[in-house]
Amino acid sequence: MVASLPPADQDTPLLAELRVDASRRIQLSGRVFPRPDRTRVMTIANQKGGVGKTTTTVNLAAALAKGGLNVLVIDNDPQGNASTALGIDHRAGVPSVYDILVDGAPMEGTVAPAAGVDNLWCVPATIDLSGAEIELVSMVARETRLRNALHAYLQQRVERGEARIDYVLVDCPPSLGLLTVNAFVVADEVLIPIQCEYYALEGLSQLLKSIELIQAHLNPGLHVSTILLTMYDGRTNLAQQVAQEVRDHFPSKTLDATIPRSVRVSEAPSYGQTVMTYDPSSSGALAYLEAARELADRGVSGTAQKEGE
């Protein structure tokens, strides 16, 4: 069916976009994604704001869940936007990441099911988390509190005979403070969303240096496994140039799937939804579904491993 679609090239960008969407719809309809051999814990990070970290976190999570996988989102950003997009109550006082980090509460008491998506859960963030950076400074083992809580929760699920969590996605604030450090320590992999705009690679070198410091002192197994191009507009030369530059720098890490600029993706959170439930046939939803499929396939094939292994 894909071969029967009309041809398109860079001279017909609208037709090319429609062809990509039609191809994705045909290939991904009803697709069940492969389960990884073990739980993959991924932190979605970029110290530059406005690159689509939260949007990528919630939509990849929903796409993976729609593909039949069990997914947990940890909202580690005081703004709580991931919690909003997943339809999770995150008013002040609701059990949240704050209770885990500051009070040492078990994660089990904070996990809530996402609205409208099976097999998807979220640990919400409340406004209380905005003060956690200061409170954590004087605490013992302040960098490992989230990791310890997650490991205990995953072990409890196994002991109770519940289905294993396949993916844990951690959303980060656009900074390199203790919240982000906890997110790096809890994870095995880092996924970096990069917007296809000017200054796309600005600050990336500092982020990579920060990850190297975490590797050296707190989490030797941490590595950048995935880069996802977001806000891509194939009609502009700038977007194409930025995308090519990123692929030249990180050929094995950059997903083939790109996330286009999409009004539907931007609208979905205002309805307490991800684009996967708000408009599953939109170009944004199909792009995230393709990115999730590629992410899942890489996890099974082993291409998500560190370079050189």
PDB file of N, CA and C in Angstrom, residues 4-80:
ATOM      1  N   SER A   4       2.052   2.345  -3.381  1.00  0.00           N
ATOM      2  CA  SER A   4       1.046   2.890  -4.287  1.00  0.00           C
ATOM      3  C   SER A   4       0.803   4.383  -4.089  1.00  0.00           C
ATOM      4  N   LEU A   5       1.398   4.952  -3.038  1.00  0.00           N
ATOM      5  CA  LEU A   5       1.210   6.384  -2.796  1.00  0.00           C
ATOM      6  C   LEU A   5       1.909   7.195  -3.873  1.00  0.00           C
ATOM      7  N   PRO A   6       1.384   8.384  -4.239  1.00  0.00           N
ATOM      8  CA  PRO A   6       2.005   9.197  -5.291  1.00  0.00           C
ATOM      9  C   PRO A   6       3.378   9.690  -4.855  1.00  0.00           C
ATOM     10  N   PRO A   7       4.321   9.800  -5.797  1.00  0.00           N
ATOM     11  CA  PRO A   7       5.671  10.264  -5.444  1.00  0.00           C
ATOM     12  C   PRO A   7       5.662  11.743  -5.067  1.00  0.00           C
ATOM     13  N   ALA A   8       6.666  12.125  -4.254  1.00  0.00           N
ATOM     14  CA  ALA A   8       6.801  13.519  -3.843  1.00  0.00           C
ATOM     15  C   ALA A   8       8.269  13.812  -3.591  1.00  0.00           C
ATOM     16  N   ASP A   9       8.643  15.086  -3.708  1.00  0.00           N
ATOM     17  CA  ASP A   9      10.025  15.485  -3.444  1.00  0.00           C
ATOM     18  C   ASP A   9      10.017  16.857  -2.783  1.00  0.00           C
ATOM     19  N   GLN A  10      11.192  17.477  -2.667  1.00  0.00           N
ATOM     20  CA  GLN A  10      11.307  18.757  -1.984  1.00  0.00           C
ATOM     21  C   GLN A  10      10.610  19.886  -2.739  1.00  0.00           C
ATOM     22  N   ASP A  11      10.311  19.676  -4.013  1.00  0.00           N
ATOM     23  CA  ASP A  11       9.613  20.701  -4.778  1.00  0.00           C
ATOM     24  C   ASP A  11       8.115  20.697  -4.496  1.00  0.00           C
ATOM     25  N   THR A  12       7.627  19.649  -3.849  1.00  0.00           N
ATOM     26  CA  THR A  12       6.208  19.561  -3.493  1.00  0.00           C
ATOM     27  C   THR A  12       6.100  19.229  -2.008  1.00  0.00           C
ATOM     28  N   PRO A  13       6.451  20.182  -1.114  1.00  0.00           N
ATOM     29  CA  PRO A  13       6.526  19.897   0.316  1.00  0.00           C
ATOM     30  C   PRO A  13       5.204  19.469   0.933  1.00  0.00           C
ATOM     31  N   LEU A  14       4.090  20.061   0.494  1.00  0.00           N
ATOM     32  CA  LEU A  14       2.794  19.696   1.066  1.00  0.00           C
ATOM     33  C   LEU A  14       2.438  18.264   0.702  1.00  0.00           C
ATOM     34  N   LEU A  15       2.650  17.904  -0.569  1.00  0.00           N
ATOM     35  CA  LEU A  15       2.386  16.535  -0.995  1.00  0.00           C
ATOM     36  C   LEU A  15       3.313  15.558  -0.265  1.00  0.00           C
ATOM     37  N   ALA A  16       4.557  15.975  -0.058  1.00  0.00           N
ATOM     38  CA  ALA A  16       5.508  15.119   0.655  1.00  0.00           C
ATOM     39  C   ALA A  16       5.040  14.866   2.078  1.00  0.00           C
ATOM     40  N   GLU A  17       4.522  15.920   2.723  1.00  0.00           N
ATOM     41  CA  GLU A  17       4.039  15.782   4.097  1.00  0.00           C
ATOM     42  C   GLU A  17       2.831  14.859   4.158  1.00  0.00           C
ATOM     43  N   LEU A  18       1.917  15.008   3.214  1.00  0.00           N
ATOM     44  CA  LEU A  18       0.733  14.140   3.172  1.00  0.00           C
ATOM     45  C   LEU A  18       1.131  12.693   2.912  1.00  0.00           C
ATOM     46  N   ARG A  19       2.124  12.505   2.057  1.00  0.00           N
ATOM     47  CA  ARG A  19       2.586  11.150   1.756  1.00  0.00           C
ATOM     48  C   ARG A  19       3.206  10.508   2.991  1.00  0.00           C
ATOM     49  N   VAL A  20       3.995  11.280   3.746  1.00  0.00           N
ATOM     50  CA  VAL A  20       4.601  10.753   4.977  1.00  0.00           C
ATOM     51  C   VAL A  20       3.526  10.351   5.973  1.00  0.00           C
ATOM     52  N   ASP A  21       2.515  11.216   6.148  1.00  0.00           N
ATOM     53  CA  ASP A  21       1.433  10.903   7.081  1.00  0.00           C
ATOM     54  C   ASP A  21       0.676   9.647   6.667  1.00  0.00           C
ATOM     55  N   ALA A  22       0.381   9.533   5.361  1.00  0.00           N
ATOM     56  CA  ALA A  22      -0.337   8.354   4.873  1.00  0.00           C
ATOM     57  C   ALA A  22       0.488   7.095   5.076  1.00  0.00           C
ATOM     58  N   SER A  23       1.792   7.195   4.821  1.00  0.00           N
ATOM     59  CA  SER A  23       2.681   6.048   5.009  1.00  0.00           C
ATOM     60  C   SER A  23       2.729   5.635   6.473  1.00  0.00           C
ATOM     61  N   ARG A  24       2.835   6.616   7.365  1.00  0.00           N
ATOM     62  CA  ARG A  24       2.851   6.321   8.797  1.00  0.00           C
ATOM     63  C   ARG A  24       1.549   5.660   9.234  1.00  0.00           C
ATOM     64  N   ARG A  25       0.434   6.178   8.742  1.00  0.00           N
ATOM     65  CA  ARG A  25      -0.873   5.647   9.135  1.00  0.00           C
ATOM     66  C   ARG A  25      -1.003   4.184   8.721  1.00  0.00           C
ATOM     67  N   ILE A  26      -0.513   3.860   7.535  1.00  0.00           N
ATOM     68  CA  ILE A  26      -0.601   2.486   7.031  1.00  0.00           C
ATOM     69  C   ILE A  26       0.313   1.555   7.839  1.00  0.00           C
ATOM     70  N   GLN A  27       1.541   1.998   8.081  1.00  0.00           N
ATOM     71  CA  GLN A  27       2.533   1.140   8.721  1.00  0.00           C
ATOM     72  C   GLN A  27       2.303   0.964  10.216  1.00  0.00           C
ATOM     73  N   LEU A  28       1.707   1.968  10.878  1.00  0.00           N
ATOM     74  CA  LEU A  28       1.618   1.944  12.339  1.00  0.00           C
ATOM     75  C   LEU A  28       0.250   1.535  12.861  1.00  0.00           C
ATOM     76  N   SER A  29      -0.726   1.410  11.998  1.00  0.00           N
ATOM     77  CA  SER A  29      -2.071   1.056  12.446  1.00  0.00           C
ATOM     78  C   SER A  29      -2.075  -0.298  13.160  1.00  0.00           C
ATOM     79  N   GLY A  30      -2.463  -0.272  14.426  1.00  0.00           N
ATOM     80  CA  GLY A  30      -2.557  -1.507  15.205  1.00  0.00           C
ATOM     81  C   GLY A  30      -1.232  -2.146  15.549  1.00  0.00           C
ATOM     82  N   ARG A  31      -0.137  -1.445  15.344  1.00  0.00           N
ATOM     83  CA  ARG A  31       1.194  -2.005  15.587  1.00  0.00           C
ATOM     84  C   ARG A  31       1.439  -2.225  17.079  1.00  0.00           C
ATOM     85  N   VAL A  32       1.934  -3.411  17.438  1.00  0.00           N
ATOM     86  CA  VAL A  32       2.333  -3.720  18.815  1.00  0.00           C
ATOM     87  C   VAL A  32       3.846  -3.633  18.889  1.00  0.00           C
ATOM     88  N   PHE A  33       4.357  -2.806  19.811  1.00  0.00           N
ATOM     89  CA  PHE A  33       5.787  -2.578  19.910  1.00  0.00           C
ATOM     90  C   PHE A  33       6.470  -3.684  20.722  1.00  0.00           C
ATOM     91  N   PRO A  34       7.714  -4.009  20.392  1.00  0.00           N
ATOM     92  CA  PRO A  34       8.438  -5.050  21.146  1.00  0.00           C
ATOM     93  C   PRO A  34       8.808  -4.563  22.541  1.00  0.00           C
ATOM     94  N   ARG A  35       8.765  -5.475  23.505  1.00  0.00           N
ATOM     95  CA  ARG A  35       9.136  -5.137  24.880  1.00  0.00           C
ATOM     96  C   ARG A  35      10.646  -5.241  25.043  1.00  0.00           C
ATOM     97  N   PRO A  36      11.258  -4.322  25.762  1.00  0.00           N
ATOM     98  CA  PRO A  36      12.692  -4.432  26.035  1.00  0.00           C
ATOM     99  C   PRO A  36      12.966  -5.571  27.005  1.00  0.00           C
ATOM    100  N   ASP A  37      14.203  -6.025  27.056  1.00  0.00           N
ATOM    101  CA  ASP A  37      14.567  -7.120  27.950  1.00  0.00           C
ATOM    102  C   ASP A  37      14.442  -6.735  29.415  1.00  0.00           C
ATOM    103  N   ARG A  38      14.593  -5.453  29.688  1.00  0.00           N
ATOM    104  CA  ARG A  38      14.459  -4.947  31.058  1.00  0.00           C
ATOM    105  C   ARG A  38      13.874  -3.544  30.999  1.00  0.00           C
ATOM    106  N   THR A  39      13.512  -3.019  32.143  1.00  0.00           N
ATOM    107  CA  THR A  39      12.947  -1.670  32.190  1.00  0.00           C
ATOM    108  C   THR A  39      13.964  -0.644  31.697  1.00  0.00           C
ATOM    109  N   ARG A  40      13.577   0.139  30.717  1.00  0.00           N
ATOM    110  CA  ARG A  40      14.431   1.235  30.219  1.00  0.00           C
ATOM    111  C   ARG A  40      14.020   2.524  30.922  1.00  0.00           C
ATOM    112  N   VAL A  41      14.967   3.124  31.629  1.00  0.00           N
ATOM    113  CA  VAL A  41      14.717   4.382  32.330  1.00  0.00           C
ATOM    114  C   VAL A  41      15.402   5.498  31.550  1.00  0.00           C
ATOM    115  N   MET A  42      14.616   6.422  31.028  1.00  0.00           N
ATOM    116  CA  MET A  42      15.121   7.473  30.155  1.00  0.00           C
ATOM    117  C   MET A  42      14.751   8.845  30.716  1.00  0.00           C
ATOM    118  N   THR A  43      15.736   9.718  30.795  1.00  0.00           N
ATOM    119  CA  THR A  43      15.496  11.100  31.175  1.00  0.00           C
ATOM    120  C   THR A  43      15.470  11.958  29.921  1.00  0.00           C
ATOM    121  N   ILE A  44      14.423  12.768  29.795  1.00  0.00           N
ATOM    122  CA  ILE A  44      14.296  13.665  28.642  1.00  0.00           C
ATOM    123  C   ILE A  44      14.815  15.024  29.097  1.00  0.00           C
ATOM    124  N   ALA A  45      15.924  15.460  28.533  1.00  0.00           N
ATOM    125  CA  ALA A  45      16.597  16.640  29.062  1.00  0.00           C
ATOM    126  C   ALA A  45      17.130  17.538  27.953  1.00  0.00           C
ATOM    127  N   ASN A  46      17.082  18.823  28.231  1.00  0.00           N
ATOM    128  CA  ASN A  46      17.757  19.846  27.427  1.00  0.00           C
ATOM    129  C   ASN A  46      17.653  21.126  28.237  1.00  0.00           C
ATOM    130  N   GLN A  47      18.792  21.706  28.625  1.00  0.00           N
ATOM    131  CA  GLN A  47      18.742  22.881  29.484  1.00  0.00           C
ATOM    132  C   GLN A  47      18.141  24.082  28.781  1.00  0.00           C
ATOM    133  N   LYS A  48      18.062  24.034  27.452  1.00  0.00           N
ATOM    134  CA  LYS A  48      17.431  25.117  26.697  1.00  0.00           C
ATOM    135  C   LYS A  48      15.914  24.957  26.794  1.00  0.00           C
ATOM    136  N   GLY A  49      15.214  26.016  27.124  1.00  0.00           N
ATOM    137  CA  GLY A  49      13.760  25.955  27.239  1.00  0.00           C
ATOM    138  C   GLY A  49      13.075  25.989  25.882  1.00  0.00           C
ATOM    139  N   GLY A  50      11.851  25.520  25.844  1.00  0.00           N
ATOM    140  CA  GLY A  50      11.039  25.622  24.639  1.00  0.00           C
ATOM    141  C   GLY A  50      11.401  24.686  23.511  1.00  0.00           C
ATOM    142  N   VAL A  51      12.073  23.586  23.819  1.00  0.00           N
ATOM    143  CA  VAL A  51      12.482  22.651  22.765  1.00  0.00           C
ATOM    144  C   VAL A  51      11.531  21.458  22.652  1.00  0.00           C
ATOM    145  N   GLY A  52      10.557  21.379  23.564  1.00  0.00           N
ATOM    146  CA  GLY A  52       9.593  20.292  23.493  1.00  0.00           C
ATOM    147  C   GLY A  52       9.894  19.126  24.415  1.00  0.00           C
ATOM    148  N   LYS A  53      10.541  19.379  25.564  1.00  0.00           N
ATOM    149  CA  LYS A  53      10.859  18.281  26.490  1.00  0.00           C
ATOM    150  C   LYS A  53       9.592  17.624  27.034  1.00  0.00           C
ATOM    151  N   THR A  54       8.728  18.452  27.621  1.00  0.00           N
ATOM    152  CA  THR A  54       7.512  17.899  28.224  1.00  0.00           C
ATOM    153  C   THR A  54       6.595  17.314  27.160  1.00  0.00           C
ATOM    154  N   THR A  55       6.442  18.027  26.057  1.00  0.00           N
ATOM    155  CA  THR A  55       5.614  17.531  24.958  1.00  0.00           C
ATOM    156  C   THR A  55       6.119  16.176  24.471  1.00  0.00           C
ATOM    157  N   THR A  56       7.429  16.058  24.335  1.00  0.00           N
ATOM    158  CA  THR A  56       8.021  14.800  23.891  1.00  0.00           C
ATOM    159  C   THR A  56       7.824  13.705  24.936  1.00  0.00           C
ATOM    160  N   THR A  57       7.994  14.051  26.206  1.00  0.00           N
ATOM    161  CA  THR A  57       7.844  13.058  27.276  1.00  0.00           C
ATOM    162  C   THR A  57       6.454  12.439  27.267  1.00  0.00           C
ATOM    163  N   VAL A  58       5.422  13.288  27.298  1.00  0.00           N
ATOM    164  CA  VAL A  58       4.065  12.761  27.442  1.00  0.00           C
ATOM    165  C   VAL A  58       3.579  12.071  26.175  1.00  0.00           C
ATOM    166  N   ASN A  59       3.957  12.590  25.013  1.00  0.00           N
ATOM    167  CA  ASN A  59       3.465  11.985  23.776  1.00  0.00           C
ATOM    168  C   ASN A  59       4.203  10.694  23.425  1.00  0.00           C
ATOM    169  N   LEU A  60       5.503  10.638  23.706  1.00  0.00           N
ATOM    170  CA  LEU A  60       6.209   9.369  23.539  1.00  0.00           C
ATOM    171  C   LEU A  60       5.663   8.330  24.501  1.00  0.00           C
ATOM    172  N   ALA A  61       5.397   8.751  25.748  1.00  0.00           N
ATOM    173  CA  ALA A  61       4.859   7.821  26.739  1.00  0.00           C
ATOM    174  C   ALA A  61       3.502   7.268  26.297  1.00  0.00           C
ATOM    175  N   ALA A  62       2.619   8.162  25.829  1.00  0.00           N
ATOM    176  CA  ALA A  62       1.300   7.720  25.380  1.00  0.00           C
ATOM    177  C   ALA A  62       1.407   6.826  24.145  1.00  0.00           C
ATOM    178  N   ALA A  63       2.335   7.159  23.249  1.00  0.00           N
ATOM    179  CA  ALA A  63       2.520   6.349  22.038  1.00  0.00           C
ATOM    180  C   ALA A  63       3.042   4.955  22.388  1.00  0.00           C
ATOM    181  N   LEU A  64       3.993   4.879  23.295  1.00  0.00           N
ATOM    182  CA  LEU A  64       4.512   3.575  23.730  1.00  0.00           C
ATOM    183  C   LEU A  64       3.408   2.751  24.394  1.00  0.00           C
ATOM    184  N   ALA A  65       2.579   3.420  25.199  1.00  0.00           N
ATOM    185  CA  ALA A  65       1.480   2.716  25.855  1.00  0.00           C
ATOM    186  C   ALA A  65       0.456   2.226  24.837  1.00  0.00           C
ATOM    187  N   LYS A  66       0.176   3.044  23.811  1.00  0.00           N
ATOM    188  CA  LYS A  66      -0.747   2.611  22.757  1.00  0.00           C
ATOM    189  C   LYS A  66      -0.175   1.430  21.978  1.00  0.00           C
ATOM    190  N   GLY A  67       1.151   1.301  21.990  1.00  0.00           N
ATOM    191  CA  GLY A  67       1.804   0.162  21.350  1.00  0.00           C
ATOM    192  C   GLY A  67       1.861  -1.069  22.225  1.00  0.00           C
ATOM    193  N   GLY A  68       1.150  -1.046  23.361  1.00  0.00           N
ATOM    194  CA  GLY A  68       1.040  -2.238  24.207  1.00  0.00           C
ATOM    195  C   GLY A  68       2.064  -2.344  25.320  1.00  0.00           C
ATOM    196  N   LEU A  69       2.843  -1.283  25.553  1.00  0.00           N
ATOM    197  CA  LEU A  69       3.879  -1.329  26.580  1.00  0.00           C
ATOM    198  C   LEU A  69       3.400  -0.646  27.861  1.00  0.00           C
ATOM    199  N   ASN A  70       3.993  -1.033  28.993  1.00  0.00           N
ATOM    200  CA  ASN A  70       3.680  -0.421  30.278  1.00  0.00           C
ATOM    201  C   ASN A  70       4.660   0.724  30.528  1.00  0.00           C
ATOM    202  N   VAL A  71       4.113   1.924  30.756  1.00  0.00           N
ATOM    203  CA  VAL A  71       4.948   3.124  30.804  1.00  0.00           C
ATOM    204  C   VAL A  71       4.640   3.932  32.061  1.00  0.00           C
ATOM    205  N   LEU A  72       5.705   4.407  32.708  1.00  0.00           N
ATOM    206  CA  LEU A  72       5.579   5.299  33.857  1.00  0.00           C
ATOM    207  C   LEU A  72       6.268   6.614  33.535  1.00  0.00           C
ATOM    208  N   VAL A  73       5.556   7.722  33.728  1.00  0.00           N
ATOM    209  CA  VAL A  73       6.124   9.060  33.574  1.00  0.00           C
ATOM    210  C   VAL A  73       6.380   9.637  34.962  1.00  0.00           C
ATOM    211  N   ILE A  74       7.595  10.153  35.171  1.00  0.00           N
ATOM    212  CA  ILE A  74       7.906  10.860  36.412  1.00  0.00           C
ATOM    213  C   ILE A  74       8.040  12.339  36.062  1.00  0.00           C
ATOM    214  N   ASP A  75       7.102  13.133  36.560  1.00  0.00           N
ATOM    215  CA  ASP A  75       7.103  14.568  36.287  1.00  0.00           C
ATOM    216  C   ASP A  75       8.015  15.245  37.312  1.00  0.00           C
ATOM    217  N   ASN A  76       9.231  15.554  36.903  1.00  0.00           N
ATOM    218  CA  ASN A  76      10.226  16.123  37.814  1.00  0.00           C
ATOM    219  C   ASN A  76      10.412  17.623  37.584  1.00  0.00           C
ATOM    220  N   ASP A  77       9.414  18.255  36.984  1.00  0.00           N
ATOM    221  CA  ASP A  77       9.448  19.688  36.689  1.00  0.00           C
ATOM    222  C   ASP A  77       8.402  20.394  37.555  1.00  0.00           C
ATOM    223  N   PRO A  78       8.796  21.378  38.376  1.00  0.00           N
ATOM    224  CA  PRO A  78       7.834  22.048  39.265  1.00  0.00           C
ATOM    225  C   PRO A  78       6.627  22.643  38.543  1.00  0.00           C
ATOM    226  N   GLN A  79       6.758  22.926  37.250  1.00  0.00           N
ATOM    227  CA  GLN A  79       5.613  23.477  36.515  1.00  0.00           C
ATOM    228  C   GLN A  79       4.474  22.471  36.377  1.00  0.00           C
ATOM    229  N   GLY A  80       4.801  21.186  36.444  1.00  0.00           N
ATOM    230  CA  GLY A  80       3.772  20.150  36.412  1.00  0.00           C
ATOM    231  C   GLY A  80       3.047  20.012  35.090  1.00  0.00           C
TER     232      GLY A  80
END
